[in-house]
Short mmCIF file of C-alpha atoms in Angstrom, two decimals:
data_model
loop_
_atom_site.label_atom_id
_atom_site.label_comp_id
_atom_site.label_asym_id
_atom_site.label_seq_id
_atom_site.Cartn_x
_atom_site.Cartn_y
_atom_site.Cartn_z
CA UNK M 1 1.71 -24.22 18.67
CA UNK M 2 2.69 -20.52 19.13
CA UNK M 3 1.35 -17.67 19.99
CA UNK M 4 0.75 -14.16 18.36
CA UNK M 5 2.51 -12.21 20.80
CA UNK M 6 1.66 -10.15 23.67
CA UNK M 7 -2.27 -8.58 23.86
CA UNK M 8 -3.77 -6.67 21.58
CA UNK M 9 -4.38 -4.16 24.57
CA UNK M 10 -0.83 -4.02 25.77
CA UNK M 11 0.32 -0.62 25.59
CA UNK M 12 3.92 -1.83 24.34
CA UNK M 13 2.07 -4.00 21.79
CA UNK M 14 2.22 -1.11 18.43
CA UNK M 15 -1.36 -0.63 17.10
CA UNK M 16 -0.75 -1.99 12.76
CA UNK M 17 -2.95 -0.33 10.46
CA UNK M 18 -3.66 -2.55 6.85
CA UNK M 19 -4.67 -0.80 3.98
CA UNK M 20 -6.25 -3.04 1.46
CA UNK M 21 -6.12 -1.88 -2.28
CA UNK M 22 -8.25 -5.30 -3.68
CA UNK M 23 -11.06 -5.92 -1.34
CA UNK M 24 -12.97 -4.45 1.64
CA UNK M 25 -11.66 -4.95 5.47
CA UNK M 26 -14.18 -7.91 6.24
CA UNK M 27 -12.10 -9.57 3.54
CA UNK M 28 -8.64 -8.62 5.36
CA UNK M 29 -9.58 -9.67 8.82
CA UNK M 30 -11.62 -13.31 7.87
CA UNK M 31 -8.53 -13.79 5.71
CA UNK M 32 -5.87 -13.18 8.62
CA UNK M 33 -8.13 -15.37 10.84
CA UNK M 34 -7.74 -17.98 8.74
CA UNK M 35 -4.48 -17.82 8.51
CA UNK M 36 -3.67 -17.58 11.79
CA UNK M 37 -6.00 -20.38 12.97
CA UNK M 38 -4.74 -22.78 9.70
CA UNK M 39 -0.83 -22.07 11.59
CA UNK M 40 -2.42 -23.05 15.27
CA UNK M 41 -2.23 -19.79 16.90
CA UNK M 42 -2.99 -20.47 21.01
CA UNK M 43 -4.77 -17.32 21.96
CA UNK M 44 -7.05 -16.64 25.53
CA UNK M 45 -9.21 -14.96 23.42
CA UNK M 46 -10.88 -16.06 19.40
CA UNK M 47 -8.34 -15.35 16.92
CA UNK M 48 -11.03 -13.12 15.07
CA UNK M 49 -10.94 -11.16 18.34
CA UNK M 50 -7.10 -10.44 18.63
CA UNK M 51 -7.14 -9.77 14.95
CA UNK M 52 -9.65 -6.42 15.39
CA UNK M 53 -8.14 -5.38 18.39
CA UNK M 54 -4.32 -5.89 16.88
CA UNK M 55 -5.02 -4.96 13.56
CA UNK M 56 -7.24 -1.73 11.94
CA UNK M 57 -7.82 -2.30 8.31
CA UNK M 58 -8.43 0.59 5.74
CA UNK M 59 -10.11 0.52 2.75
CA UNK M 60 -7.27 2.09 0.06
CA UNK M 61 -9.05 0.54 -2.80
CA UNK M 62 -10.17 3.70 -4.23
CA UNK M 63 -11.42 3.27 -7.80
CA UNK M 64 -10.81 -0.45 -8.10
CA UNK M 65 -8.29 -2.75 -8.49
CA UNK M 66 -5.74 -1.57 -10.14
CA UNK M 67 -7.01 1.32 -11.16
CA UNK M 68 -5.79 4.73 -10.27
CA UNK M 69 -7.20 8.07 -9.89
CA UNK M 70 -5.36 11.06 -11.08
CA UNK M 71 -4.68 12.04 -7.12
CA UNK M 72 -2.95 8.78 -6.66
CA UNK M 73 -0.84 8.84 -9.81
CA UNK M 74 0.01 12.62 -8.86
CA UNK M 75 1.25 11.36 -5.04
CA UNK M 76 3.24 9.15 -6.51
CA UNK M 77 4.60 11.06 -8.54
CA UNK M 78 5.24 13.72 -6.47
CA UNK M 79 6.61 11.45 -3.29
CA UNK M 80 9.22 9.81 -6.19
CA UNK M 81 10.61 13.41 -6.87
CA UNK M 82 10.98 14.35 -3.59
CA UNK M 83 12.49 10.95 -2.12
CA UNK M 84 13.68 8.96 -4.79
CA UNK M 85 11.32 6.16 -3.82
CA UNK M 86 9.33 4.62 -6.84
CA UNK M 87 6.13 3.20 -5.28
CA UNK M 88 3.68 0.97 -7.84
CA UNK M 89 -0.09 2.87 -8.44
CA UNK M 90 -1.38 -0.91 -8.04
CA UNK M 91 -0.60 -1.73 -4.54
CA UNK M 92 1.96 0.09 -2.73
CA UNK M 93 1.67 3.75 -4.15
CA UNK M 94 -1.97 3.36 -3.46
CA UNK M 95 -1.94 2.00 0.05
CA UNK M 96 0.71 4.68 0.98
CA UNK M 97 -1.67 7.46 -0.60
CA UNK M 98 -4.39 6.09 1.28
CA UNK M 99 -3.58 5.80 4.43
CA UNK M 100 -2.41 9.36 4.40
CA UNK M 101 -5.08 10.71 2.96
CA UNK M 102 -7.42 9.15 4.58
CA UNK M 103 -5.95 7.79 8.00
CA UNK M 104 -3.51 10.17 8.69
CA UNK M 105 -5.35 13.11 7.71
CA UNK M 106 -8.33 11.98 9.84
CA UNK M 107 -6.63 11.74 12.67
CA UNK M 108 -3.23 13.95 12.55
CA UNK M 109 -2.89 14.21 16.62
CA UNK M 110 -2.53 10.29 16.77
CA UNK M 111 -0.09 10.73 14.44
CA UNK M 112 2.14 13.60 15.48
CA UNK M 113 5.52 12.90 16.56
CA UNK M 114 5.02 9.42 15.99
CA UNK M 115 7.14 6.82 14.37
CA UNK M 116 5.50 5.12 11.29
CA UNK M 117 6.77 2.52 9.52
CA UNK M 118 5.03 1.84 6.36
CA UNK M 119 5.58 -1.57 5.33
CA UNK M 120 4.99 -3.11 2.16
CA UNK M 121 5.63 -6.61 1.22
CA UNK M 122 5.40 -7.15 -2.32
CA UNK M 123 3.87 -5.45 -5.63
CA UNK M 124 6.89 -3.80 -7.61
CA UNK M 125 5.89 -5.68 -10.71
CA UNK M 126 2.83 -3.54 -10.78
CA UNK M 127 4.95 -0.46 -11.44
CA UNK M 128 5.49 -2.74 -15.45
CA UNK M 129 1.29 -2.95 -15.79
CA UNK M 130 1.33 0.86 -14.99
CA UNK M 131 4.39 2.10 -16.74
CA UNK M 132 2.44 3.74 -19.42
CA UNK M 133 0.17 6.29 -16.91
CA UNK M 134 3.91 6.80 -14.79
CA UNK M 135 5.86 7.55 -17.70
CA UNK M 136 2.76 9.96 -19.44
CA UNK M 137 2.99 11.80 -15.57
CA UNK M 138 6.79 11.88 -15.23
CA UNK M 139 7.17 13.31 -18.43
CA UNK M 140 5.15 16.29 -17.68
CA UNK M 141 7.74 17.58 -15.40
CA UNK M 142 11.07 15.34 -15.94
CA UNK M 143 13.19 14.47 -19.03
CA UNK M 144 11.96 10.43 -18.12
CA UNK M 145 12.04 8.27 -21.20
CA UNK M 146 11.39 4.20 -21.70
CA UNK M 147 14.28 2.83 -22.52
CA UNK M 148 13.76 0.19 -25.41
CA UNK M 149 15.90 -2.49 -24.56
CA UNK M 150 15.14 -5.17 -27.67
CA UNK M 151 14.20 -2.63 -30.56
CA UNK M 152 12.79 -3.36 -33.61
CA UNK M 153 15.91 -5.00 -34.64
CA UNK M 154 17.48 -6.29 -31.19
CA UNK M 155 18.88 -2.77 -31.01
CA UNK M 156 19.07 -1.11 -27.81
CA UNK M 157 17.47 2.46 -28.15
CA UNK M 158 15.63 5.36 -26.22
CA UNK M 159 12.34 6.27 -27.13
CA UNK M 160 9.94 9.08 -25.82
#
């Protein structure tokens, strides 16, 4: 058996926020419980318990599942032409865009001058379901084009 790792109220212990993009928190925490319990986790306290006190979870599911508003497709957007980071509108643009729109912004003095590490594990094929609302909002302010890789023919060409 192992054990999650120090409390949930040791100061050392970083605070993780979740943002889920697919359900509501309840969701998120009887999920983690689960999973947690299901791997043995040895706890002086219910698993359920450690979870809330370890773990916030945000609601970032805005519209619905994989659908976007025209704020999050703008964010990402915007944080791909400043950074050079490409972030999918189905899970990871979104999450980012909520939590700091509605996290961060919420509560900027927890915030301030503190590290962050936003963390995402997976979702980069949902930037290929979205491609179509990306490109429309890339091209709008940069010379982005699909690239057609098979053509008509088996021909490689550019189209706009």
């Amino acid at each position: 058996y192992g054990s999650l790792g120090p409390s949930a109220t040791d100061t050392s212990c970083p605070k993780l926020h979740a943002v889920g993009v697919c359900d509501n928190p309840a969701y998120f925490y009887d999920t983690m419980a689960l999973i947690a319990n299901e791997m043995g986790a040895s706890l002086d306290k219910t698993t359920d318990q450690f979870i809330r006190e370890a773990v916030t979870v945000h609601n970032g599911k805005g519209r619905g599942y994989a659908l976007s508003t025209e704020d999050e497709l703008d964010f990402i957007l915007q944080l791909s032409l400043e950074t050079g980071i490409a972030l999918d509108p189905v899970y990871s643009g979104k999450a980012l865009y909520h939590f700091l729109k509605h996290v961060v912004e919420n509560d900027v003095e927890s915030y301030r001058n503190k590290n962050v590490l936003f963390w995402h594990t997976g979702g980069a094929l949902g930037i290929y379901e979205k491609g179509n609302d990306l490109l429309h909002k890339f091209s709008e302010v940069s010379p982005v084009k699909r690239v057609d890789v098979y053509g008509s023919n088996g021909v490689k060409e550019i189209t706009d």
